[in-house]
Coordinates of N, CA and C in Angstrom, one line a residue:
X1468 N 9.9 -14.0 15.4 CA 10.1 -15.4 14.9 C 11.3 -15.4 14.0
X1469 N 12.2 -16.4 14.2 CA 13.4 -16.5 13.4 C 13.6 -17.9 13.0
X1470 N 14.2 -18.1 11.8 CA 14.5 -19.5 11.3 C 16.0 -19.6 11.1
X1471 N 16.6 -20.6 11.5 CA 18.0 -20.9 11.2 C 18.1 -21.3 9.7
X1472 N 19.2 -20.8 9.1 CA 19.5 -21.1 7.7 C 19.6 -22.6 7.4
X1473 N 20.3 -23.3 8.3 CA 20.5 -24.7 8.2 C 19.1 -25.4 8.2
X1474 N 18.2 -25.0 9.0 CA 16.9 -25.6 9.1 C 16.1 -25.4 7.8
X1475 N 16.2 -24.2 7.3 CA 15.5 -23.9 6.0 C 16.0 -24.7 4.9
X1476 N 17.4 -24.8 4.8 CA 18.0 -25.6 3.8 C 17.6 -27.1 3.8
X1477 N 17.6 -27.6 5.1 CA 17.3 -29.0 5.3 C 15.9 -29.3 4.8
X1478 N 14.9 -28.4 5.2 CA 13.5 -28.7 4.9 C 13.1 -28.1 3.5
X1479 N 14.0 -27.4 2.9 CA 13.8 -26.7 1.6 C 12.7 -25.6 1.7
X1480 N 12.3 -25.4 2.9 CA 11.3 -24.3 3.2 C 10.5 -24.5 4.4
X1481 N 9.9 -23.5 4.9 CA 9.0 -23.5 6.0 C 7.8 -22.7 5.8
X1482 N 6.6 -23.2 6.0 CA 5.3 -22.5 5.9 C 4.9 -22.1 7.3
X1483 N 4.2 -20.9 7.4 CA 3.7 -20.5 8.6 C 2.3 -19.9 8.4
X1484 N 1.4 -20.1 9.4 CA 0.1 -19.6 9.3 C -0.4 -18.9 10.6
X1485 N -1.0 -17.8 10.5 CA -1.6 -17.1 11.6 C -0.6 -16.8 12.7
X1486 N 0.7 -16.5 12.3 CA 1.7 -16.1 13.3 C 1.3 -14.7 13.8
X1487 N 1.4 -14.6 15.1 CA 1.0 -13.3 15.7 C 2.3 -12.6 16.2
X1488 N 2.5 -11.4 15.7 CA 3.7 -10.7 16.1 C 3.3 -9.4 16.9
X1489 N 4.1 -9.2 18.0 CA 3.9 -8.0 18.8 C 5.1 -7.1 18.6
X1490 N 5.0 -6.2 17.6 CA 6.1 -5.3 17.3 C 5.8 -3.8 17.7
X1491 N 4.8 -3.7 18.6 CA 4.4 -2.3 18.9 C 5.5 -1.4 19.5
X1492 N 6.2 -1.9 20.5 CA 7.3 -1.1 21.1 C 8.4 -0.8 20.1
X1493 N 8.8 -1.8 19.3 CA 9.9 -1.6 18.3 C 9.4 -0.5 17.3
X1494 N 8.2 -0.7 16.7 CA 7.8 0.2 15.7 C 7.6 1.6 16.2
X1495 N 7.1 1.8 17.5 CA 6.9 3.1 18.1 C 8.2 3.7 18.4
X1496 N 9.2 3.0 18.7 CA 10.5 3.5 18.9 C 11.2 4.0 17.6
X1497 N 10.9 3.2 16.6 CA 11.6 3.5 15.3 C 10.8 4.7 14.5
X1498 N 9.5 4.9 14.8 CA 8.8 6.0 14.2 C 7.8 6.5 15.3
X1499 N 8.2 7.7 15.8 CA 7.4 8.3 16.9 C 6.0 8.7 16.4
X1500 N 5.8 8.8 15.1 CA 4.5 9.1 14.6 C 3.4 8.1 14.9
X1501 N 3.9 6.8 15.1 CA 2.9 5.7 15.3 C 2.4 5.9 16.8
X1502 N 1.1 6.0 16.9 CA 0.4 6.2 18.2 C 0.1 4.8 18.8
X1503 N -0.3 3.9 17.9 CA -0.6 2.5 18.4 C -0.6 1.6 17.2
X1504 N -0.5 0.3 17.4 CA -0.6 -0.7 16.4 C -1.0 -2.0 17.1
X1505 N -1.9 -2.7 16.4 CA -2.4 -4.0 17.0 C -1.4 -5.1 16.8
X1506 N -1.7 -6.2 17.3 CA -0.9 -7.4 17.0 C -1.0 -7.7 15.5
X1507 N 0.1 -8.1 14.9 CA 0.1 -8.3 13.5 C 0.0 -9.8 13.2
X1508 N -1.0 -10.1 12.3 CA -1.2 -11.5 11.9 C -0.4 -11.7 10.6
X1509 N 0.4 -12.8 10.5 CA 1.2 -13.0 9.3 C 1.1 -14.4 8.9
X1510 N 0.9 -14.6 7.5 CA 0.9 -15.9 6.9 C 1.9 -15.9 5.8
X1511 N 2.5 -17.0 5.5 CA 3.5 -17.1 4.4 C 4.4 -18.3 4.5
X1512 N 5.6 -18.1 3.9 CA 6.6 -19.1 3.8 C 8.0 -18.5 3.6
X1513 N 9.0 -19.3 3.9 CA 10.4 -19.0 3.6 C 10.9 -20.2 2.9
X1514 N 11.4 -20.1 1.7 CA 11.9 -21.2 0.9 C 13.3 -21.0 0.5
X1515 N 14.0 -22.2 0.2 CA 15.4 -22.2 -0.3 C 15.3 -22.9 -1.6
X1516 N 15.8 -22.2 -2.7 CA 15.8 -22.9 -4.0 C 17.2 -23.3 -4.5
X1517 N 18.1 -23.5 -3.5 CA 19.5 -23.9 -3.9 C 20.4 -22.8 -4.0
X1518 N 19.9 -21.5 -4.1 CA 20.8 -20.4 -4.2 C 20.3 -19.2 -3.4
X1519 N 19.0 -19.0 -3.4 CA 18.4 -17.9 -2.6 C 17.4 -18.4 -1.6
X1520 N 17.2 -17.5 -0.6 CA 16.2 -17.7 0.5 C 15.1 -16.7 0.2
X1521 N 13.9 -17.2 -0.1 CA 12.8 -16.2 -0.4 C 11.8 -16.3 0.7
X1522 N 11.5 -15.1 1.2 CA 10.5 -14.9 2.2 C 9.2 -14.3 1.6
X1523 N 8.1 -15.0 1.6 CA 6.8 -14.5 1.1 C 5.9 -14.4 2.4
X1524 N 5.3 -13.2 2.6 CA 4.4 -13.1 3.7 C 3.3 -12.1 3.4
X1525 N 2.1 -12.3 4.1 CA 1.0 -11.4 4.0 C 0.7 -11.0 5.5
X1526 N 0.8 -9.7 5.8 CA 0.6 -9.2 7.1 C -0.6 -8.3 7.2
X1527 N -1.4 -8.5 8.3 CA -2.6 -7.7 8.5 C -2.5 -7.1 9.9
X1528 N -2.9 -5.8 10.0 CA -2.9 -5.1 11.3 C -3.7 -3.8 11.2
X1529 N -3.9 -3.2 12.3 CA -4.5 -1.9 12.4 C -3.5 -0.9 13.0
X1530 N -3.2 0.2 12.4 CA -2.2 1.1 12.9 C -2.9 2.5 13.2
X1531 N -2.6 3.1 14.3 CA -3.1 4.4 14.6 C -2.0 5.5 14.4
X1532 N -2.4 6.5 13.6 CA -1.4 7.5 13.2 C -2.1 8.9 13.4
X1533 N -1.4 10.0 13.5 CA -2.1 11.3 13.6 C -2.6 11.7 12.2
X1534 N -3.7 12.4 12.2 CA -4.2 12.9 10.9 C -3.2 13.8 10.3
X1535 N -3.1 13.8 9.0 CA -2.1 14.7 8.4 C -2.6 16.1 8.3
X1536 N -3.8 16.3 8.7 CA -4.4 17.7 8.8 C -4.5 18.2 10.2
X1537 N -5.1 17.5 11.1 CA -5.4 18.0 12.4 C -4.7 17.3 13.6
X1538 N -3.9 16.3 13.2 CA -3.2 15.5 14.2 C -4.1 14.6 15.1
X1539 N -5.4 14.6 14.8 CA -6.3 13.7 15.6 C -5.9 12.2 15.2
X1540 N -6.0 11.3 16.2 CA -5.7 9.9 15.9 C -6.6 9.3 14.8
X1541 N -6.0 8.6 13.9 CA -6.7 7.9 12.8 C -6.3 6.5 12.8
X1542 N -7.3 5.6 12.9 CA -7.1 4.1 12.8 C -7.2 3.7 11.3
X1543 N -6.2 3.0 10.9 CA -6.1 2.5 9.5 C -5.9 1.0 9.5
X1544 N -6.8 0.3 8.8 CA -6.5 -1.1 8.6 C -5.6 -1.3 7.4
X1545 N -4.6 -2.1 7.6 CA -3.6 -2.3 6.6 C -3.4 -3.8 6.3
X1546 N -3.1 -4.1 5.1 CA -2.7 -5.5 4.7 C -1.6 -5.3 3.7
X1547 N -0.5 -5.9 3.9 CA 0.6 -5.8 3.0 C 1.2 -7.1 2.7
X1548 N 1.8 -7.1 1.5 CA 2.5 -8.3 1.0 C 4.0 -8.0 1.1
X1549 N 4.7 -9.0 1.5 CA 6.1 -8.9 1.7 C 6.8 -10.0 0.9
X1550 N 7.8 -9.5 0.1 CA 8.6 -10.5 -0.7 C 10.0 -10.0 -0.5
X1551 N 10.8 -10.8 0.1 CA 12.3 -10.5 0.3 C 13.1 -11.7 -0.1
X1552 N 14.2 -11.4 -0.8 CA 15.2 -12.5 -1.2 C 16.5 -12.2 -0.5
X1553 N 17.0 -13.3 0.1 CA 18.3 -13.2 0.9 C 19.3 -14.1 0.2
X1554 N 20.6 -13.7 0.4 CA 21.7 -14.5 -0.2 C 22.9 -14.3 0.7
X1555 N 23.8 -15.3 0.7 CA 25.1 -15.1 1.4 C 26.2 -15.0 0.4
X1556 N 25.9 -15.0 -0.9 CA 26.9 -14.9 -2.0 C 27.2 -13.4 -2.3
X1557 N 28.4 -13.0 -2.3 CA 28.8 -11.6 -2.7 C 28.4 -11.3 -4.1
X1558 N 28.4 -12.3 -5.0 CA 28.0 -12.1 -6.4 C 26.5 -11.7 -6.5
X1559 N 25.7 -12.3 -5.7 CA 24.2 -12.1 -5.7 C 23.9 -10.7 -5.1
X1560 N 24.7 -10.2 -4.2 CA 24.4 -9.0 -3.5 C 24.6 -7.8 -4.3
X1561 N 25.1 -7.9 -5.5 CA 25.2 -6.8 -6.5 C 23.8 -6.4 -6.9
X1562 N 22.9 -7.3 -6.9 CA 21.5 -7.0 -7.2 C 20.9 -6.3 -6.1
X1563 N 20.3 -5.1 -6.3 CA 19.8 -4.3 -5.2 C 18.5 -4.9 -4.6
X1564 N 17.9 -5.9 -5.2 CA 16.7 -6.5 -4.6 C 17.1 -7.7 -3.7
X1565 N 18.3 -8.0 -3.5 CA 18.7 -9.1 -2.7 C 19.3 -8.6 -1.4
X1566 N 18.8 -9.1 -0.3 CA 19.3 -8.7 1.0 C 20.5 -9.6 1.5
X1567 N 21.5 -9.1 2.1 CA 22.6 -10.0 2.6 C 22.1 -10.7 3.9
X1568 N 22.6 -11.9 4.0 CA 22.4 -12.7 5.2 C 23.4 -12.3 6.2
X1569 N 23.1 -11.5 7.2 CA 24.0 -11.0 8.1 C 24.3 -11.9 9.3
X1570 N 23.5 -12.9 9.4 CA 23.7 -13.9 10.5 C 23.3 -15.3 10.0
X1571 N 23.2 -16.3 10.8 CA 22.8 -17.6 10.4 C 21.3 -17.8 10.5
X1572 N 20.5 -16.7 10.5 CA 19.1 -16.9 10.6 C 18.4 -15.7 9.8
X1573 N 17.1 -16.0 9.5 CA 16.2 -15.0 8.9 C 15.2 -14.6 9.9
X1574 N 15.0 -13.3 10.1 CA 14.0 -12.8 11.1 C 12.7 -12.3 10.4
X1575 N 11.6 -12.9 10.7 CA 10.3 -12.5 10.2 C 9.9 -11.2 10.8
X1576 N 10.2 -11.0 12.1 CA 9.9 -9.8 12.8 C 10.6 -8.6 12.2
X1577 N 11.8 -8.7 11.8 CA 12.6 -7.6 11.2 C 12.0 -7.3 9.8
X1578 N 11.7 -8.3 9.0 CA 11.2 -8.0 7.7 C 9.8 -7.4 7.8
X1579 N 8.9 -7.8 8.7 CA 7.6 -7.2 8.8 C 7.7 -5.8 9.3
X1580 N 8.5 -5.6 10.3 CA 8.7 -4.2 10.9 C 9.2 -3.2 9.8
X1581 N 10.2 -3.6 9.0 CA 10.7 -2.8 8.0 C 9.7 -2.4 7.0
X1582 N 8.9 -3.4 6.5 CA 7.9 -3.2 5.5 C 6.7 -2.4 6.0
X1583 N 6.3 -2.5 7.3 CA 5.3 -1.7 7.9 C 5.7 -0.2 7.8
X1584 N 6.9 0.0 8.2 CA 7.4 1.4 8.2 C 7.5 2.0 6.8
X1585 N 7.8 1.2 5.9 CA 7.8 1.7 4.5 C 6.4 1.9 3.9
X1586 N 5.4 1.3 4.5 CA 4.0 1.4 4.0 C 3.1 2.4 4.8
X1587 N 3.7 3.2 5.6 CA 2.9 4.2 6.3 C 2.4 5.2 5.4
X1588 N 1.1 5.4 5.3 CA 0.5 6.3 4.3 C 0.8 7.8 4.7
X1589 N 1.0 8.6 3.7 CA 1.3 10.0 4.0 C 0.0 10.8 4.3
X1590 N -1.0 10.5 3.5 CA -2.3 11.2 3.7 C -3.2 10.3 4.6
X1591 N -3.5 10.9 5.8 CA -4.3 10.2 6.8 C -5.4 11.2 7.3
X1592 N -6.7 10.9 7.1 CA -7.7 11.8 7.5 C -8.8 11.1 8.3
X1593 N -9.3 11.8 9.3 CA -10.4 11.2 10.1 C -11.7 11.1 9.1
X1594 N -12.7 10.4 9.5 CA -13.9 10.3 8.8 C -14.5 11.7 8.5
X1595 N -14.5 12.5 9.6 CA -15.1 13.9 9.4 C -14.3 14.7 8.4
X1596 N -12.9 14.6 8.5 CA -12.1 15.3 7.5 C -12.3 14.8 6.1
X1597 N -12.5 13.5 5.9 CA -12.8 13.0 4.6 C -14.1 13.6 4.0
X1598 N -15.1 13.6 4.9 CA -16.4 14.2 4.5 C -16.3 15.6 4.2
X1599 N -15.5 16.4 5.0 CA -15.4 17.8 4.7 C -14.6 18.1 3.4
X1600 N -13.7 17.2 3.1 CA -12.9 17.4 1.8 C -13.9 17.3 0.6
X1601 N -14.8 16.4 0.7 CA -15.8 16.2 -0.4 C -16.7 17.4 -0.6
X1602 N -16.9 18.2 0.5 CA -17.9 19.3 0.4 C -17.2 20.7 0.3
X1603 N -15.9 20.7 0.2 CA -15.2 22.0 0.2 C -15.3 22.6 -1.2
X1604 N -15.8 23.8 -1.3 CA -15.9 24.5 -2.6 C -16.1 25.9 -2.4
X1605 N -15.9 26.7 -3.5 CA -16.0 28.1 -3.5 C -16.6 28.6 -4.8
X1606 N -16.4 29.9 -5.1 CA -16.8 30.4 -6.4 C -15.9 29.9 -7.5
X1607 N -16.5 29.2 -8.4 CA -15.8 28.6 -9.5 C -14.7 27.6 -9.2
X1608 N -14.7 27.0 -8.0 CA -13.7 26.0 -7.7 C -14.3 25.0 -6.7
X1609 N -13.8 23.8 -6.6 CA -14.2 22.8 -5.6 C -13.1 21.8 -5.5
X1610 N -13.0 21.1 -4.3 CA -12.0 20.1 -4.1 C -12.6 18.8 -4.7
X1611 N -11.8 18.1 -5.5 CA -12.3 16.9 -6.2 C -11.4 15.7 -5.8
X1612 N -12.0 14.5 -5.8 CA -11.2 13.3 -5.6 C -10.5 13.0 -7.0
X1613 N -9.6 12.1 -7.0 CA -8.9 11.8 -8.3 C -9.9 11.3 -9.3
X1614 N -10.9 10.4 -8.8 CA -11.9 9.9 -9.7 C -12.8 11.0 -10.3
X1615 N -13.2 11.9 -9.5 CA -14.0 13.0 -9.9 C -13.3 13.9 -11.0
X1616 N -12.0 14.1 -10.7 CA -11.2 14.9 -11.6 C -11.0 14.2 -13.0
X1617 N -10.8 12.9 -13.0 CA -10.7 12.1 -14.2 C -12.0 12.2 -15.0
X1618 N -13.2 12.1 -14.3 CA -14.5 12.2 -15.0 C -14.6 13.6 -15.6
X1619 N -14.2 14.6 -14.8 CA -14.3 16.0 -15.2 C -13.5 16.2 -16.5
X1620 N -12.2 15.7 -16.5 CA -11.3 15.8 -17.6 C -11.9 15.2 -18.9
X1621 N -12.5 14.0 -18.7 CA -13.1 13.3 -19.8 C -14.3 14.1 -20.4
X1622 N -15.1 14.6 -19.5 CA -16.3 15.4 -20.0 C -15.8 16.7 -20.7
X1623 N -14.8 17.3 -20.1 CA -14.3 18.5 -20.8 C -13.7 18.2 -22.2
X1624 N -13.1 17.0 -22.3 CA -12.5 16.6 -23.5 C -13.6 16.4 -24.6
X1625 N -14.7 15.7 -24.1 CA -15.8 15.5 -25.0 C -16.5 16.8 -25.5
X1626 N -16.6 17.8 -24.5 CA -17.2 19.0 -24.9 C -16.4 19.8 -25.8
X1627 N -15.1 19.7 -25.7 CA -14.2 20.5 -26.6 C -13.9 19.8 -27.9
X1628 N -14.5 18.7 -28.1 CA -14.3 17.9 -29.4 C -15.0 18.7 -30.5
X1629 N -14.4 18.8 -31.7 CA -15.0 19.5 -32.8 C -16.3 18.9 -33.2
X1630 N -16.6 17.7 -32.8 CA -17.8 17.0 -33.2 C -18.9 17.3 -32.2
X1631 N -18.6 17.9 -31.0 CA -19.6 18.1 -30.0 C -20.7 19.0 -30.5
X1632 N -20.3 20.0 -31.2 CA -21.3 21.0 -31.8 C -22.3 20.3 -32.7
X1633 N -21.8 19.3 -33.5 CA -22.6 18.6 -34.4 C -23.7 17.8 -33.7
X1634 N -23.4 17.3 -32.6 CA -24.3 16.5 -31.8 C -25.5 17.4 -31.3
X1635 N -25.2 18.6 -31.0 CA -26.2 19.6 -30.5 C -27.1 20.0 -31.7
X1636 N -26.5 20.2 -32.9 CA -27.3 20.5 -34.1 C -28.2 19.4 -34.4
X1637 N -27.6 18.2 -34.4 CA -28.4 17.0 -34.7 C -29.6 16.8 -33.8
X1638 N -29.4 17.0 -32.5 CA -30.4 16.8 -31.5 C -31.5 17.9 -31.7
X1639 N -31.1 19.1 -32.0 CA -32.1 20.2 -32.3 C -32.9 19.9 -33.5
X1640 N -32.3 19.4 -34.6 CA -33.1 19.1 -35.7 C -34.1 17.9 -35.5
X1641 N -33.7 17.0 -34.7 CA -34.6 15.9 -34.3 C -35.8 16.3 -33.5
X1642 N -35.5 17.3 -32.6 CA -36.6 17.8 -31.8 C -37.6 18.7 -32.7
X1643 N -37.0 19.4 -33.7 CA -37.9 20.2 -34.6 C -38.8 19.3 -35.4
X1644 N -38.2 18.2 -35.9 CA -38.9 17.2 -36.7 C -40.1 16.6 -35.8
X1645 N -39.8 16.3 -34.6 CA -40.7 15.7 -33.7 C -41.9 16.6 -33.4
X1646 N -41.6 18.0 -33.3 CA -42.6 19.0 -33.1 C -43.6 19.1 -34.2
X1647 N -43.2 18.8 -35.4 CA -44.1 19.0 -36.6 C -45.2 18.0 -36.7

């Protein structure tokens, strides 16, 4: 899907809903790691504010990539937000966040494809691999998720607190009083 710059200027913007993009062959050619990708559903708008052309979009799709451990295919549901600003002014292009208008149109396909490639996750595991990661352990070590590690660090911090010993003494004296 493409929009002419003149059309965007005249209408001050264009909204789009449930646009379906088929970028499978382009994405697979650009990144051979991609095994498959579904049709991409995109909602959003492209607006002109008198100086910049702003593209806002939400894209949803399912991508199949090889597992980062075993190379088995892994299907991953993705949803990403795209925000790109375009300008034809040389002055504005000094800002790294502004894309140059290289023609007289803005391409949704190109913006979505570029952002999908940027959002490919590095860690990809099958369900079985995820389960095995949770149960991997040995003598005095085990694999932890980030959340488990944070909880472990907090518990360790509490135990090493100079007041941790006081709590044990206090609990012991309460138990002795209760036994009398």
